[in-house]
JSON list of C-alpha atoms in Angstrom, two decimals:
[
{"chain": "A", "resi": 1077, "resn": "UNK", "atom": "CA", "xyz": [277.29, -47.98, 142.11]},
{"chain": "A", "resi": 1078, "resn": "UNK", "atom": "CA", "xyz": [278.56, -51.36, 141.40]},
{"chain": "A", "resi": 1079, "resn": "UNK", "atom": "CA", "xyz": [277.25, -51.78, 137.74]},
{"chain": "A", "resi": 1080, "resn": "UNK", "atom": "CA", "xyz": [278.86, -48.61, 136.40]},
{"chain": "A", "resi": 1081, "resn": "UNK", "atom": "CA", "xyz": [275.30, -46.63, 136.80]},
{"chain": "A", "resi": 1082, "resn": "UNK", "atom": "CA", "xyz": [275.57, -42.87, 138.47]},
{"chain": "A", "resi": 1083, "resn": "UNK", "atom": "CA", "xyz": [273.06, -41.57, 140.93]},
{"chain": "A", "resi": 1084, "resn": "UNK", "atom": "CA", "xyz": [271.54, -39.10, 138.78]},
{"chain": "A", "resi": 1085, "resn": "UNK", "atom": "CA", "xyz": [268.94, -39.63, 137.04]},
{"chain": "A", "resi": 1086, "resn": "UNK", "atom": "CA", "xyz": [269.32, -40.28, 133.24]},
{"chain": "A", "resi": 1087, "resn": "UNK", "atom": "CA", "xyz": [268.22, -37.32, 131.04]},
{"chain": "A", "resi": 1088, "resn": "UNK", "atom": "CA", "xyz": [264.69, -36.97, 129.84]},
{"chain": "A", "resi": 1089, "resn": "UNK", "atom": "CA", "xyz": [264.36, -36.72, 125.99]},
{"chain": "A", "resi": 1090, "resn": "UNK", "atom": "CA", "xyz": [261.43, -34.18, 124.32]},
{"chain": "A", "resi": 1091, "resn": "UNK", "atom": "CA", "xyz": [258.57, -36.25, 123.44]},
{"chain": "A", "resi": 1092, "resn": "UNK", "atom": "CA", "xyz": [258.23, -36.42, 119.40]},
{"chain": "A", "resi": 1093, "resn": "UNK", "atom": "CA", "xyz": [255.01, -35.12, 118.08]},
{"chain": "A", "resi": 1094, "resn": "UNK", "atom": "CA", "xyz": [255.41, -32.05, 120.28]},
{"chain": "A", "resi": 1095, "resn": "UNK", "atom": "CA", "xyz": [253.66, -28.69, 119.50]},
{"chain": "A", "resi": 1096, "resn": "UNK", "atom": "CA", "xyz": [255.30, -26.96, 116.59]},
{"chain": "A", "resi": 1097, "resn": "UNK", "atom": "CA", "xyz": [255.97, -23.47, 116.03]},
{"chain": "A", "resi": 1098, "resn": "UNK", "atom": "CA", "xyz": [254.35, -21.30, 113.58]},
{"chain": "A", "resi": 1099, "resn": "UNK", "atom": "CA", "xyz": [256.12, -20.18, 110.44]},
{"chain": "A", "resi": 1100, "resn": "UNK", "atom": "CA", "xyz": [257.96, -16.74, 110.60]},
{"chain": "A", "resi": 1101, "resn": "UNK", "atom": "CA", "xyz": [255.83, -15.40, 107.84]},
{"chain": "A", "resi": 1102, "resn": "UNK", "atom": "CA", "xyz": [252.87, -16.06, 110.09]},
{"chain": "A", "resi": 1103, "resn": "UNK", "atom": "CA", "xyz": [254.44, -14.72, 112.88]},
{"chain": "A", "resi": 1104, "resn": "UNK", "atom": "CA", "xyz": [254.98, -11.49, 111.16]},
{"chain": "A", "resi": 1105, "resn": "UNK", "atom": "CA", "xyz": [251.34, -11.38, 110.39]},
{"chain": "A", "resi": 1106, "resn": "UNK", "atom": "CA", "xyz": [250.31, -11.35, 113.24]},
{"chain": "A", "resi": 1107, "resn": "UNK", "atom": "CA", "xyz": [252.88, -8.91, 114.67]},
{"chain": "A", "resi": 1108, "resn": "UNK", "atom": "CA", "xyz": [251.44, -6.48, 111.93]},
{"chain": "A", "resi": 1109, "resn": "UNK", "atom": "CA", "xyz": [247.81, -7.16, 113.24]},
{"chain": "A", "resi": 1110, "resn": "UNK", "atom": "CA", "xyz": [248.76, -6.81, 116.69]},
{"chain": "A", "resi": 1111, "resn": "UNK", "atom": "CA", "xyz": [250.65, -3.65, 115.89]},
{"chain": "A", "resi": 1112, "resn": "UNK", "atom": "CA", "xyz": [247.81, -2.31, 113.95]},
{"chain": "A", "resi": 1113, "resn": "UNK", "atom": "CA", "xyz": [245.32, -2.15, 116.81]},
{"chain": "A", "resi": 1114, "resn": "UNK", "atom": "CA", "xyz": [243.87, -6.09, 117.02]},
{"chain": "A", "resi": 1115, "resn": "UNK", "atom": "CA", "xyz": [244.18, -7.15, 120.75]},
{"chain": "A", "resi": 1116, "resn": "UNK", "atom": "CA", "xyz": [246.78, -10.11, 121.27]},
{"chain": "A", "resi": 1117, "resn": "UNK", "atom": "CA", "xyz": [243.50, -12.33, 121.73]},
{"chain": "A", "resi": 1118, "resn": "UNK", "atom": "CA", "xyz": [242.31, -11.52, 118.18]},
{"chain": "A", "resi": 1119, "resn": "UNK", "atom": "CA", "xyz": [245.52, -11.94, 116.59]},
{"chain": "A", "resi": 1120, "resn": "UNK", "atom": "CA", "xyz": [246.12, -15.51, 118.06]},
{"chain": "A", "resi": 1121, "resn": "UNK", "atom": "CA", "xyz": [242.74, -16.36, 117.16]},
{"chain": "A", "resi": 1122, "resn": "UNK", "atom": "CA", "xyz": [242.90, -15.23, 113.21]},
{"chain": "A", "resi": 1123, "resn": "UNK", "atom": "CA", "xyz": [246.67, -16.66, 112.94]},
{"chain": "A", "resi": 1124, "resn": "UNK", "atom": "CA", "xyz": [246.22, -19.65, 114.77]},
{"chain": "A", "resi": 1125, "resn": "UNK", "atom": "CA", "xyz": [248.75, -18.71, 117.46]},
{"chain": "A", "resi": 1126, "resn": "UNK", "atom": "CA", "xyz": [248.84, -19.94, 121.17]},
{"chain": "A", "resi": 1127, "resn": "UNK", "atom": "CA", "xyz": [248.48, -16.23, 123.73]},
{"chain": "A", "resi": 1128, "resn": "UNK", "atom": "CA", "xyz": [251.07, -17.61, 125.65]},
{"chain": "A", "resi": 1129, "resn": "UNK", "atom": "CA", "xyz": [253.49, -18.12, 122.74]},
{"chain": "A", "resi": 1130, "resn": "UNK", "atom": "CA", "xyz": [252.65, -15.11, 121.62]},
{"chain": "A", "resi": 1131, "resn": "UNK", "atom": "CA", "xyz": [253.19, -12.76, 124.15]},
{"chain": "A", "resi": 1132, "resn": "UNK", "atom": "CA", "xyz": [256.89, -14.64, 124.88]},
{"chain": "A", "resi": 1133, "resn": "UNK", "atom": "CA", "xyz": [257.44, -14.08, 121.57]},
{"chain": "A", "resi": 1134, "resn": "UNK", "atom": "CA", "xyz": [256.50, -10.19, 122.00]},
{"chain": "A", "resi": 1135, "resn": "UNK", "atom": "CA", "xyz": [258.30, -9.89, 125.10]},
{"chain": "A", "resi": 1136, "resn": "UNK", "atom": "CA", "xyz": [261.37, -11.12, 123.35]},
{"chain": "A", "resi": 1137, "resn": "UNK", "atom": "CA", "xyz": [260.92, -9.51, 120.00]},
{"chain": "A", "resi": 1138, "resn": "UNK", "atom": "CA", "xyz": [259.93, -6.09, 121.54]},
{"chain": "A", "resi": 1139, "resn": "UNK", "atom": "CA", "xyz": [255.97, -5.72, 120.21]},
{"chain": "A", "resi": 1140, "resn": "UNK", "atom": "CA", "xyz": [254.92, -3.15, 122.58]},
{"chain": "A", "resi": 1141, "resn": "UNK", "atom": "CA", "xyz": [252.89, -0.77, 121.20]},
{"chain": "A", "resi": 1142, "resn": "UNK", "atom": "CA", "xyz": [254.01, 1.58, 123.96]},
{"chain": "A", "resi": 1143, "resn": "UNK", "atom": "CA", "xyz": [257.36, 1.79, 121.43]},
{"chain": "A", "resi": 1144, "resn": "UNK", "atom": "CA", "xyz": [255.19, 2.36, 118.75]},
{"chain": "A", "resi": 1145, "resn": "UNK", "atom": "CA", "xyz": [254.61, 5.87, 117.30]},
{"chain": "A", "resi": 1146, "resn": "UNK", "atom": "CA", "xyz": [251.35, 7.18, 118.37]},
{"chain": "A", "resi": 1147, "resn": "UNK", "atom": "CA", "xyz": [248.73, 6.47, 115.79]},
{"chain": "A", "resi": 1148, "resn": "UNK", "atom": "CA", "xyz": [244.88, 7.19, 116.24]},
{"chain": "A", "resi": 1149, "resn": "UNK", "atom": "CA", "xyz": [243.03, 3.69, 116.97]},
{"chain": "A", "resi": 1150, "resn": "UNK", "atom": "CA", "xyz": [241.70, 1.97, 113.87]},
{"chain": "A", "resi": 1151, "resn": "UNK", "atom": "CA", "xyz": [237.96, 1.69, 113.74]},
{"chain": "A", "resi": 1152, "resn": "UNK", "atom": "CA", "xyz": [237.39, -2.12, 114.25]},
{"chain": "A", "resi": 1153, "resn": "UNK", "atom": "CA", "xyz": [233.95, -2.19, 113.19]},
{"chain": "A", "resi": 1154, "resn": "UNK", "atom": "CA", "xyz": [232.91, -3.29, 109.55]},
{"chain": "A", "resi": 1155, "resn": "UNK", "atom": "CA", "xyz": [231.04, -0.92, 107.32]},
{"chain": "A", "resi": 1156, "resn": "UNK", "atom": "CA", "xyz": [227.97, -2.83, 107.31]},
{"chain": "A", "resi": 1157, "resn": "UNK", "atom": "CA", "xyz": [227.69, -2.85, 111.33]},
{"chain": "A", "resi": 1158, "resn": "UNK", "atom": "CA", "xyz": [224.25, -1.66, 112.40]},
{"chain": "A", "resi": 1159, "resn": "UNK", "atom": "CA", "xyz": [226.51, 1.03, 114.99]},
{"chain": "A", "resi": 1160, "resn": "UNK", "atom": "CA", "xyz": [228.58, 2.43, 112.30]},
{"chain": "A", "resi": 1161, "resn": "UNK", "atom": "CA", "xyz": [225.34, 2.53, 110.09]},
{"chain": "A", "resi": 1162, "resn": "UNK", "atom": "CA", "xyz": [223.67, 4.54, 112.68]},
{"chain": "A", "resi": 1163, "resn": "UNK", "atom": "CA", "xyz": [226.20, 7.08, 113.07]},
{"chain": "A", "resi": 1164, "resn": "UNK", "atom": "CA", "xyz": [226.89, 7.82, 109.39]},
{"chain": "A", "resi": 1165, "resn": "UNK", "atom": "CA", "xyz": [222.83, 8.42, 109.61]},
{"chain": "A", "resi": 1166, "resn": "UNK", "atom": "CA", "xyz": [222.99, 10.72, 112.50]},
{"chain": "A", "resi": 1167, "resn": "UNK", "atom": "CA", "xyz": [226.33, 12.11, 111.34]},
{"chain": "A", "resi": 1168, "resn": "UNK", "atom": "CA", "xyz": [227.84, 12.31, 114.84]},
{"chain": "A", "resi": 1169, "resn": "UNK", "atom": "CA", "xyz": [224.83, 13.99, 116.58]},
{"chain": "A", "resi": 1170, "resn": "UNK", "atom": "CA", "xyz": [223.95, 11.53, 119.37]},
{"chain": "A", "resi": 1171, "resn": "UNK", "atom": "CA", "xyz": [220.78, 13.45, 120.48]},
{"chain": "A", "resi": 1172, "resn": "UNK", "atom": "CA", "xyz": [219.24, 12.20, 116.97]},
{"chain": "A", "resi": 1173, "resn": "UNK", "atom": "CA", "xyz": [219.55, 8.77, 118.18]},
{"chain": "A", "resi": 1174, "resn": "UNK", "atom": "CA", "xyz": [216.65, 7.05, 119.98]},
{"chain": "A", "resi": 1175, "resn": "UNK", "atom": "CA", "xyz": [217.67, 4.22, 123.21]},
{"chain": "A", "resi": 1176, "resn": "UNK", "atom": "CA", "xyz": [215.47, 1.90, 121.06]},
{"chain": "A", "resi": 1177, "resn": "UNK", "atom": "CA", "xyz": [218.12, 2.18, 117.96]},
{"chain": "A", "resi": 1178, "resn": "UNK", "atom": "CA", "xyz": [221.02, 1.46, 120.29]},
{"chain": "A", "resi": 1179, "resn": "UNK", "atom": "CA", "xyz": [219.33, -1.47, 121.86]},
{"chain": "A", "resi": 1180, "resn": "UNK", "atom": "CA", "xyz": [218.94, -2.79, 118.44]},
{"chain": "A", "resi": 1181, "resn": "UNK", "atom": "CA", "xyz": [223.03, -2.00, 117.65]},
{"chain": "A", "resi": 1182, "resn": "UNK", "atom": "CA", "xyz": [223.60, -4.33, 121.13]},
{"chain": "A", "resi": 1183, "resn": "UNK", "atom": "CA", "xyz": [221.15, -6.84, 120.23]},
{"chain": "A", "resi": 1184, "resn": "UNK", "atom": "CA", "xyz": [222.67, -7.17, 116.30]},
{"chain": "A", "resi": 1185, "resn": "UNK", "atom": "CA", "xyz": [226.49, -7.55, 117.99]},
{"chain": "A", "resi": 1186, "resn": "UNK", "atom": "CA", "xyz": [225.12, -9.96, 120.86]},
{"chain": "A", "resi": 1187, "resn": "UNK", "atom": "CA", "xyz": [223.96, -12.08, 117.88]},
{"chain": "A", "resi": 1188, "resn": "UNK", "atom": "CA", "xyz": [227.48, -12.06, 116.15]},
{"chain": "A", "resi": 1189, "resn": "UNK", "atom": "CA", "xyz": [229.26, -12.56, 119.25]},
{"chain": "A", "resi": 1190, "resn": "UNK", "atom": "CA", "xyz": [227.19, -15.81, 119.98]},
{"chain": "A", "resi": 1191, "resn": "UNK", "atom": "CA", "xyz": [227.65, -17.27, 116.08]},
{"chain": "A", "resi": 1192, "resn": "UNK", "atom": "CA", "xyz": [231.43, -16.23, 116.62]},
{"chain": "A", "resi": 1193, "resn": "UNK", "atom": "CA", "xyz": [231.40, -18.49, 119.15]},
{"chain": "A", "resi": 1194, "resn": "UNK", "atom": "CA", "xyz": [232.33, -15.74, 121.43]},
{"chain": "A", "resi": 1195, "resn": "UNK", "atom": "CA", "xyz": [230.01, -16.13, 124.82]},
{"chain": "A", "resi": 1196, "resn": "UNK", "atom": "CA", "xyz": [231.31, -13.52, 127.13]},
{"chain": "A", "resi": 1197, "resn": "UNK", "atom": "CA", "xyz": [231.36, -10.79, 124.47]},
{"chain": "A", "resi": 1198, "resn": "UNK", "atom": "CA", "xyz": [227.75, -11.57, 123.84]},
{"chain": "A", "resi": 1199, "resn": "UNK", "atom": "CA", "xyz": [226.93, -11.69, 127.77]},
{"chain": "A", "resi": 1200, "resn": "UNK", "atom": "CA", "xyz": [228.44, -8.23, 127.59]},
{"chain": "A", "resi": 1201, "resn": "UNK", "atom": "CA", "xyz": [226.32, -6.75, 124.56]},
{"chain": "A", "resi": 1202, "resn": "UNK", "atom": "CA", "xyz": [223.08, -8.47, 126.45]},
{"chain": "A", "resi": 1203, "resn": "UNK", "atom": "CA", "xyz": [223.50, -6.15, 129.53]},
{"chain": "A", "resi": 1204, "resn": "UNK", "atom": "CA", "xyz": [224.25, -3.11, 127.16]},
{"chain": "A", "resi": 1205, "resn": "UNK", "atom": "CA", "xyz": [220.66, -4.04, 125.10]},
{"chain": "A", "resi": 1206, "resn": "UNK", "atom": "CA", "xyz": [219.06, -4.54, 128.72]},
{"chain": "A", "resi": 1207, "resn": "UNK", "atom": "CA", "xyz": [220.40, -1.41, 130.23]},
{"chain": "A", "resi": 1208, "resn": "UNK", "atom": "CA", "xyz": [219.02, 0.36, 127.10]},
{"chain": "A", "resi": 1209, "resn": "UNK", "atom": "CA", "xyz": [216.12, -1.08, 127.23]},
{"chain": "A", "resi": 1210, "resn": "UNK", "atom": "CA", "xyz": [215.86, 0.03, 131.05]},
{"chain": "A", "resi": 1211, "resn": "UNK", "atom": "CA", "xyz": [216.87, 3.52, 130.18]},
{"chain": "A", "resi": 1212, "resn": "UNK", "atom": "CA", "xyz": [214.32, 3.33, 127.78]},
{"chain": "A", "resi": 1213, "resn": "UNK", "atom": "CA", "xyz": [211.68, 2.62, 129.75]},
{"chain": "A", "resi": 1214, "resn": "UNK", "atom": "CA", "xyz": [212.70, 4.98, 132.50]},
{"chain": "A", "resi": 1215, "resn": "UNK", "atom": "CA", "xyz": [212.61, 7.69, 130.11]},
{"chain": "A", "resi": 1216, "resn": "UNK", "atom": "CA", "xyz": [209.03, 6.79, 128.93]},
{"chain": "A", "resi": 1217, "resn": "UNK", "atom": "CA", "xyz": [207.82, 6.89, 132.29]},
{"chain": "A", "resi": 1218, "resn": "UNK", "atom": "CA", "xyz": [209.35, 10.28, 133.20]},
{"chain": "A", "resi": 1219, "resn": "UNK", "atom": "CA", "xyz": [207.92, 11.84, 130.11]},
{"chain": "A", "resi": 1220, "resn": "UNK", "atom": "CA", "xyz": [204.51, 10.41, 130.86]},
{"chain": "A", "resi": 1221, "resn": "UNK", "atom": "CA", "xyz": [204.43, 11.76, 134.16]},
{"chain": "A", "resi": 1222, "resn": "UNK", "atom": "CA", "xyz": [205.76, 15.10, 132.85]},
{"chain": "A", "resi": 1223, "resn": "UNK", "atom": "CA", "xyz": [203.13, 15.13, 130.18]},
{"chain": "A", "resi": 1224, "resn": "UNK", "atom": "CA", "xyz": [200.13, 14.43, 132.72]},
{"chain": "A", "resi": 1225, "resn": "UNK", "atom": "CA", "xyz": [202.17, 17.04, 134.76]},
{"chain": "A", "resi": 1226, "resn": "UNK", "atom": "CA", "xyz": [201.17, 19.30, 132.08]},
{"chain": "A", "resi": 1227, "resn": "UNK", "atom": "CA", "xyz": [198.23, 18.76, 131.32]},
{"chain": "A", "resi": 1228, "resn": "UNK", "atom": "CA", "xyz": [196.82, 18.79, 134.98]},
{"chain": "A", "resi": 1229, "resn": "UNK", "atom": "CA", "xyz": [198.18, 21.81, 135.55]},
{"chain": "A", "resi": 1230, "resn": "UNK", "atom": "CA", "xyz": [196.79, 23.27, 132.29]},
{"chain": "A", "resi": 1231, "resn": "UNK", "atom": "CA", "xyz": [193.61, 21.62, 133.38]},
{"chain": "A", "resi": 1232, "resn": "UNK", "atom": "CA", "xyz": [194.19, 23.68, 137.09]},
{"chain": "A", "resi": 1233, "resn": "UNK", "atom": "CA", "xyz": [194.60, 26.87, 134.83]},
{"chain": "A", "resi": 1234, "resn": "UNK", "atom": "CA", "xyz": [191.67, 26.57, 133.03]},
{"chain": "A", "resi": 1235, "resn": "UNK", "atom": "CA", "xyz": [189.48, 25.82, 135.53]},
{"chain": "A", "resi": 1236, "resn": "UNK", "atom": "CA", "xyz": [191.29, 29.18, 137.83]},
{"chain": "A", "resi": 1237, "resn": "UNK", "atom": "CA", "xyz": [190.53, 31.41, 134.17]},
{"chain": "A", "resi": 1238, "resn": "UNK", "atom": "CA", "xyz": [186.88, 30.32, 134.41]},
{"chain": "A", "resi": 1239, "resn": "UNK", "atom": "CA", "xyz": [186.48, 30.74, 138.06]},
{"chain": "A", "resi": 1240, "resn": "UNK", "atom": "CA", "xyz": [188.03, 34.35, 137.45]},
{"chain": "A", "resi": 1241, "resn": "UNK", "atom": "CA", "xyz": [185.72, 35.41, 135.07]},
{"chain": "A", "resi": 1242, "resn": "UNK", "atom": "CA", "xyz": [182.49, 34.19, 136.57]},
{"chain": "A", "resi": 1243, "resn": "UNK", "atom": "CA", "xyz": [183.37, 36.07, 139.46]},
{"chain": "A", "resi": 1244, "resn": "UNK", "atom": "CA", "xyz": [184.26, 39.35, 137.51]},
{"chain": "A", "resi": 1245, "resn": "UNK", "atom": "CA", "xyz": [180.65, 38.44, 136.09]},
{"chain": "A", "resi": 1246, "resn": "UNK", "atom": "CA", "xyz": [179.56, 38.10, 139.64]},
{"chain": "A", "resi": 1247, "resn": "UNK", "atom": "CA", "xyz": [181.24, 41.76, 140.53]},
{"chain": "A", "resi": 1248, "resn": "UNK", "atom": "CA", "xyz": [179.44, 43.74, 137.54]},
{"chain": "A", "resi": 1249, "resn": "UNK", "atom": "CA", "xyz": [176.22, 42.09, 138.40]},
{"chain": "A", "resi": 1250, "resn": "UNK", "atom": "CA", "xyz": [175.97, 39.66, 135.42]},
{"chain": "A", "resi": 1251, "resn": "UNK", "atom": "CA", "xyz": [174.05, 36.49, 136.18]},
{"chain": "A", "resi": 1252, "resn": "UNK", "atom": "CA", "xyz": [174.27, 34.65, 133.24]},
{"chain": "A", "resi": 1253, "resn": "UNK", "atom": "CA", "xyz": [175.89, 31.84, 134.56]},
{"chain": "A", "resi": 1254, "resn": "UNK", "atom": "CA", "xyz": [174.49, 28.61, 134.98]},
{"chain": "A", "resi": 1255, "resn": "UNK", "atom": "CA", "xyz": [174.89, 28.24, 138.24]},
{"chain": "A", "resi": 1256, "resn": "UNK", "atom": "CA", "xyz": [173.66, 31.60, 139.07]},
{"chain": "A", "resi": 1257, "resn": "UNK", "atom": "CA", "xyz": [170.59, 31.21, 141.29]},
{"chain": "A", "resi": 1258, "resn": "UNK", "atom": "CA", "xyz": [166.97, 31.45, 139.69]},
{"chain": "A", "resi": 1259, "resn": "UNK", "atom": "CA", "xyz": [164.69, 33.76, 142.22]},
{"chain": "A", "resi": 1260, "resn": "UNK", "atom": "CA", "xyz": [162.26, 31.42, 141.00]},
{"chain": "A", "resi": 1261, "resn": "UNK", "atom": "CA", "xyz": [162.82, 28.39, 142.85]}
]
């Protein structure tokens, strides 16, 4: 052009007041966290870390935990949980614990979940506390009906046992029952 300008278009310049980086140190952190068993989601979250930075940074870095020696996975529930408390009770024998006590575990975590600020997780412990609840109920039901199961038929049995023996009464020519027939009337 005539005034000494080019066709291309000047070069942008980064806007100041950009996002900033985290530390190394923090980075590290939460390398060790993520390596220890946290998901990527809970790692960011702790350290203050965008997912998307983080997982470049893991790609680049090499963070898999596929390259990680094999390691059983950490128990990520706090002593105090209601679940872990329930299971040191029953120590391990899950035909000790009642549909009622696991409905209260999903209830306790919904409730955590929802102060966490957390509102899927909580969604998700809400259907686990209504299928138990559900299960529950079914369960109830079916024993109900097995129980008057029972008992009618252990009604039916009775009733055959008496029948039996008022007609072996009957057959040796004992009258004594009630409803024998008086020659009277």
């Amino acid at each position: 052009m005539a005034d000494g300008r080019g066709i291309t278009p000047p070069k942008k310049t980064r806007r100041p007041g950009g996002r900033r980086s985290a530390p190394d140190a923090v980075w590290n952190r939460v390398r060790i966290d993520y390596l220890a068993g946290s998901s990527a989601a809970e790692a960011c979250r702790r350290y203050g870390v965008g997912l998307t930075a983080f997982r470049d940074r893991a790609a680049r870095e090499g963070w898999r935990r596929m390259d990680q020696p094999w390691a059983p996975p950490p128990n990520r529930m706090e002593a105090w949980d209601e679940g872990v408390l329930l299971d040191d009770q029953v120590k391990g024998d899950l035909d000790k614990i009642h549909l009622r006590q696991l409905s209260f575990v999903a209830h306790r975590r919904m409730m955590r979940a929802v102060l966490r600020g957390e509102p899927a997780e909580a969604l998700r412990w809400r259907r686990v506390r209504l299928a138990m609840d559900l299960e529950d109920a079914e369960l109830d039901r079916m024993t109900g009906q097995h129980e008057s199961i029972r008992q009618d038929r252990a009604g039916w049995a009775e009733l055959e046992a008496m029948d039996r023996a008022e007609q072996a009464a009957r057959d040796r020519g004992e009258t004594d029952s009630p409803d024998s027939s008086d020659p009277v009337f």
